[in-house]
Tab-separated table of C-alpha atoms and ligand atoms in Angstrom:
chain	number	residue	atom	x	y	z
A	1	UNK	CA	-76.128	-124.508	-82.066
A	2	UNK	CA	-74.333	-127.045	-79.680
A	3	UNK	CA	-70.912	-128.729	-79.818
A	4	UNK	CA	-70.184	-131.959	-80.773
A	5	UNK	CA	-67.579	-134.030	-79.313
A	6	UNK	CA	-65.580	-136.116	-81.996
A	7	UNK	CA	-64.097	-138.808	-79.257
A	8	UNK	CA	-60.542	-139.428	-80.589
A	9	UNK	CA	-59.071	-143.204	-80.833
A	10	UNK	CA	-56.971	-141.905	-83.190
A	11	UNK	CA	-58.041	-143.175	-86.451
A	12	UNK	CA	-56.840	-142.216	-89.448
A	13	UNK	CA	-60.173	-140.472	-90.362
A	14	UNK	CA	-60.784	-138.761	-87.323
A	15	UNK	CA	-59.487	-135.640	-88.330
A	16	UNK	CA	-61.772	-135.604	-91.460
A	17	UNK	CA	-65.029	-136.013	-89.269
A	18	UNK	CA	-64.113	-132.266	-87.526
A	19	UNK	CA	-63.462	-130.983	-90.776
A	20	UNK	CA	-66.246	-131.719	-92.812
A	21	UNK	CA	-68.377	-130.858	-89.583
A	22	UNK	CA	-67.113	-127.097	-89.341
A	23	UNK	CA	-67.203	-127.531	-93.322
A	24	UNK	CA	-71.043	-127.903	-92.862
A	25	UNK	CA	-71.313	-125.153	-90.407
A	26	UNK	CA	-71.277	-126.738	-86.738
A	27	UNK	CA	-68.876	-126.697	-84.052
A	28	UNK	CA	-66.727	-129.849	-83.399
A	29	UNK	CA	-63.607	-130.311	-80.615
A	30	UNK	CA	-61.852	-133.834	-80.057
A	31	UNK	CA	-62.802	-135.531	-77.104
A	32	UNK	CA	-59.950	-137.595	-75.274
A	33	UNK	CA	-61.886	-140.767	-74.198
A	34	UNK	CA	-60.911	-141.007	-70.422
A	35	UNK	CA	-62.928	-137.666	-69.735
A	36	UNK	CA	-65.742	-138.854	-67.411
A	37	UNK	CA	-68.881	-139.077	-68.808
A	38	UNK	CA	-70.385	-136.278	-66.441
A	39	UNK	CA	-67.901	-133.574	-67.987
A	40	UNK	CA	-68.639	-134.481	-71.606
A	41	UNK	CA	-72.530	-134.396	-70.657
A	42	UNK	CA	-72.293	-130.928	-69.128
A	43	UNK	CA	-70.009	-129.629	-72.560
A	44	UNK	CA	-70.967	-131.035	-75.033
A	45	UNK	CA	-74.807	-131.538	-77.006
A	46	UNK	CA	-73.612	-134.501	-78.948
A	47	UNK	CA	-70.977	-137.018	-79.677
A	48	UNK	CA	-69.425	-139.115	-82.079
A	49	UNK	CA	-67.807	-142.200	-81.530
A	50	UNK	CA	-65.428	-142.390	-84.622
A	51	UNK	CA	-63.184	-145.260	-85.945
A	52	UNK	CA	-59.307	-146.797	-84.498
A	53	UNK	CA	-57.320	-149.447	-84.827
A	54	UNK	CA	-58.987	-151.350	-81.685
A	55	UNK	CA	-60.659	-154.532	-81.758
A	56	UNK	CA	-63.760	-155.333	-80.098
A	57	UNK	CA	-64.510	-156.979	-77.962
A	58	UNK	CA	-60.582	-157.655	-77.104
A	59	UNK	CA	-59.802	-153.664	-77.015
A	60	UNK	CA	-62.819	-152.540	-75.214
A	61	UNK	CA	-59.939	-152.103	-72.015
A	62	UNK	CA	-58.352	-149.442	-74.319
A	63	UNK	CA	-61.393	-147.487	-74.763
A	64	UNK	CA	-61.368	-145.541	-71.770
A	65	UNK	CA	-64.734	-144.348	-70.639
A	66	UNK	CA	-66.196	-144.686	-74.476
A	67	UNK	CA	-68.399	-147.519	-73.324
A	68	UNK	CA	-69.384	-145.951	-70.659
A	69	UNK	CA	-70.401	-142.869	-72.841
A	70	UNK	CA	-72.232	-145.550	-75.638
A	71	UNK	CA	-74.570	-146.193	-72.551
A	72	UNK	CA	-74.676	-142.785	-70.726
A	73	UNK	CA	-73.863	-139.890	-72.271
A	74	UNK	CA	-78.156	-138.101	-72.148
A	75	UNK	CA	-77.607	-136.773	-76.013
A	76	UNK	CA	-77.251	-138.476	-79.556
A	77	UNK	CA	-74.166	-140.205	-80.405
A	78	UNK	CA	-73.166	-141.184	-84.031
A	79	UNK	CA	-70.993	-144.367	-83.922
A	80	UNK	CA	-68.659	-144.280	-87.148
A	81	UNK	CA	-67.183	-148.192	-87.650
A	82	UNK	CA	-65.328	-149.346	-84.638
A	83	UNK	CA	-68.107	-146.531	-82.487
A	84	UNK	CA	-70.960	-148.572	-84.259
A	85	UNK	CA	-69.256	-151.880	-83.316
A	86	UNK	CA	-69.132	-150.282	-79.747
A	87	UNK	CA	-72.461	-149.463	-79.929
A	88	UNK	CA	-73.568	-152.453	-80.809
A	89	UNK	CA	-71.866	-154.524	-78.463
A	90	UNK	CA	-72.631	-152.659	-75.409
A	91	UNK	CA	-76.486	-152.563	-76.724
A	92	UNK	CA	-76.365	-156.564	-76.655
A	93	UNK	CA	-75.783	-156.949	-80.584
A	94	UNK	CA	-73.914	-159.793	-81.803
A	95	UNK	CA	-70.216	-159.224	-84.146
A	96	UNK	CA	-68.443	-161.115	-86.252
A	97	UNK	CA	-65.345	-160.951	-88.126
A	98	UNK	CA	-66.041	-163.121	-91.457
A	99	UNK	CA	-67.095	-160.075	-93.614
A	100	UNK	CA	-64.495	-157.658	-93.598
A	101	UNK	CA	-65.051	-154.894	-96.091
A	102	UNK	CA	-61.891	-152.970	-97.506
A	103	UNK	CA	-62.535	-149.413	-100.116
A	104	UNK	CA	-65.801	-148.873	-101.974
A	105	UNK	CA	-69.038	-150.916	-100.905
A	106	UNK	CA	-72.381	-150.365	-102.431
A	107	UNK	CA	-75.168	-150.177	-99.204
A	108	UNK	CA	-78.562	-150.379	-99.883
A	109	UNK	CA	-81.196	-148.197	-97.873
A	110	UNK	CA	-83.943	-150.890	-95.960
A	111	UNK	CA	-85.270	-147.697	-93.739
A	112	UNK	CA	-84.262	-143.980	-94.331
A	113	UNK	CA	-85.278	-143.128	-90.648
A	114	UNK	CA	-83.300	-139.960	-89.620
A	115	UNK	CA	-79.480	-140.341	-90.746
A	116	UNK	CA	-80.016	-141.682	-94.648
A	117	UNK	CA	-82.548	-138.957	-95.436
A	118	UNK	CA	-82.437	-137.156	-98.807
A	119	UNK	CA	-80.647	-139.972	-100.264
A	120	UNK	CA	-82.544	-142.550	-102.517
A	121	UNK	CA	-82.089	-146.147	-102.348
A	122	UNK	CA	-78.405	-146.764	-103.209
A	123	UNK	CA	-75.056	-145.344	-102.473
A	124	UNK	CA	-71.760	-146.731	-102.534
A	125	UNK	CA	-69.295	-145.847	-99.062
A	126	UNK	CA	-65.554	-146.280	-98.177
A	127	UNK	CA	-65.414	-149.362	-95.842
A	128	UNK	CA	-62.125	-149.652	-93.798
A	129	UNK	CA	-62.748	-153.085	-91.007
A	130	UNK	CA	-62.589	-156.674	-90.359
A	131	UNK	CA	-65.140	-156.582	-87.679
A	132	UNK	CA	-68.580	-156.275	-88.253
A	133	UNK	CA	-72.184	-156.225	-86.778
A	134	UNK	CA	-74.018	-159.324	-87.683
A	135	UNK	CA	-77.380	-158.551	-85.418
A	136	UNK	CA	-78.292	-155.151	-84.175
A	137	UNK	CA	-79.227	-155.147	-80.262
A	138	UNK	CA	-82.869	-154.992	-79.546
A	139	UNK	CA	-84.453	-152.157	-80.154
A	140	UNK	CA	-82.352	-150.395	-82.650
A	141	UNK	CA	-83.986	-150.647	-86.137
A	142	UNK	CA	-81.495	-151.657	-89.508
A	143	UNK	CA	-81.086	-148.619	-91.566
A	144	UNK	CA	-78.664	-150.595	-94.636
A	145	UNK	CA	-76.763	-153.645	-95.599
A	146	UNK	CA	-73.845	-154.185	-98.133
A	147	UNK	CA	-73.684	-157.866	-99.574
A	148	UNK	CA	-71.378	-158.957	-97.104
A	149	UNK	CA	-72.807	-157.175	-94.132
A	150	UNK	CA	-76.757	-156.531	-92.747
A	151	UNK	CA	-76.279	-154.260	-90.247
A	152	UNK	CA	-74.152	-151.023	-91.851
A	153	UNK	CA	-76.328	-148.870	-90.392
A	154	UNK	CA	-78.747	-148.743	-87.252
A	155	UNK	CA	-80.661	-146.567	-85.059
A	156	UNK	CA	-82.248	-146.344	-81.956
A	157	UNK	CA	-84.053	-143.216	-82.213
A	158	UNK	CA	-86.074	-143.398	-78.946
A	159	UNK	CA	-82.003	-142.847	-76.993
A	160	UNK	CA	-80.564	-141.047	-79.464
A	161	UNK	CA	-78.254	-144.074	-80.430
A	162	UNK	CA	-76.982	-143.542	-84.596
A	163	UNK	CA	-74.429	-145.932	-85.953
A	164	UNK	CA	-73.002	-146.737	-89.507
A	165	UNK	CA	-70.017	-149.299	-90.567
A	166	UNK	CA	-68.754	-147.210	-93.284
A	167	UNK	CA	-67.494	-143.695	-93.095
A	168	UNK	CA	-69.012	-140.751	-94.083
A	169	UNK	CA	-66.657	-138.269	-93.410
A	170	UNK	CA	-64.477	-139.962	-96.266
A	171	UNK	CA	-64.990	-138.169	-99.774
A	172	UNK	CA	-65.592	-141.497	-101.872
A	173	UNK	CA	-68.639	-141.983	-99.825
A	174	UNK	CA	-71.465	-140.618	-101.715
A	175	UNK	CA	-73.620	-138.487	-100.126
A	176	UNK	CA	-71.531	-138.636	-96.761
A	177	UNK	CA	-72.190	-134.825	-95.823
A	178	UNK	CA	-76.015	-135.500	-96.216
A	179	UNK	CA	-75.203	-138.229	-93.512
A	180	UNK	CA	-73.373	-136.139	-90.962
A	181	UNK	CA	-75.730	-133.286	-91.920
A	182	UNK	CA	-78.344	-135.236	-90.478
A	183	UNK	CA	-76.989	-135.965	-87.476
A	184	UNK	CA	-75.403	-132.908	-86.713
A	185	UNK	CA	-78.910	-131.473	-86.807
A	186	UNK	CA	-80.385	-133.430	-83.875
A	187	UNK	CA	-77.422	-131.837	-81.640
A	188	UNK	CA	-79.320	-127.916	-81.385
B	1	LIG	N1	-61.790	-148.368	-89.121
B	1	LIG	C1	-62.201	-148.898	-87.983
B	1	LIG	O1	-62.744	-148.225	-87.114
B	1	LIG	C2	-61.888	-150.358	-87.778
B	1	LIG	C3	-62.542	-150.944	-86.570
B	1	LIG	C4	-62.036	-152.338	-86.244
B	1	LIG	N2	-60.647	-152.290	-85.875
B	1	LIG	C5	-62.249	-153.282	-87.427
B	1	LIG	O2	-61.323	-153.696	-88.058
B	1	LIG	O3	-63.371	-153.601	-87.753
């Protein structure tokens, strides 16, 4: 089973994400974000870029080598609100800030693919931003949208590139162990 890296921006969910992985069975250790990208590639099977305070594009300075590992780093990486707006961003997407989303948000399923398997059509998720992704970069396909917001989750299977706005690892979003179930399986 491999090792995901939770990179660490200090959010106030971050410590939830390790949890709830070792909850589920896998093996999780914070990653500080200036490790280079070669070191975390060597350790680690997968990543997850989790959620801060930062803004992007303004913060991206603060975020050490995380864009670096958005574009590098060979495995999957799950992006987890600001790591999906990083992911997005880097990818080419475009972000706004009109639509910010505060507690529980109902997100509707347009394509299961690989992280919303096993969970119907609906759930509602804990939203915690301002920013948002208004178009998903080329290539990645949207998974779900809220009312306010079309892109809350994306992928880009083909590089291993997962990304949702709201967070799973939070209890009042339904079915958010499914979610990082899901991913955590692509990491073996
Ligand atoms: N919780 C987060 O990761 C927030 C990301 C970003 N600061 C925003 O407001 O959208």
């Amino acid at each position: 089973m491999g090792v995901i890296g939770v990179v660490n921006f200090g959010g106030q969910y971050n410590h939830l994400i390790k949890r709830r992985l070792e909850d589920l069975g896998f093996q999780a250790k914070f990653i500080n974000p200036n490790e280079p990208v070669q070191v975390l590639s060597r350790e680690l099977n997968c990543l997850i870029i989790s959620g801060g305070s930062w803004n992007i594009p303004a913060d991206i300075p603060k975020l050490g080598n995380a864009p670096q590992y958005a574009l590098e780093f060979p495995g999957p990486i799950l992006g987890i609100c600001l790591g999906h707006q990083l992911i997005a961003y880097e990818f080419g997407g475009i972000l706004g800030n009109k639509t910010p989303e505060f507690g529980g948000v109902r997100i509707r399923i347009d394509n299961e693919d690989t992280i919303l398997r096993g969970i119907g059509a609906e759930f509602t998720a804990w939203e915690s931003h301002n920013i948002s992704v208004d178009k998903e970069p080329n290539g990645f396909t949207v998974l779900a949208h809220s009312d306010l917001v079309r892109v809350q989750a994306m992928a880009n299977p083909r590089i291993g590139r997962y990304s949702v706005q709201f967070h799973p690892e939070v209890k009042h979003t339904e079915f958010g162990d499914i979610i990082l179930r899901n991913f955590a399986e692509l990491c073996s």
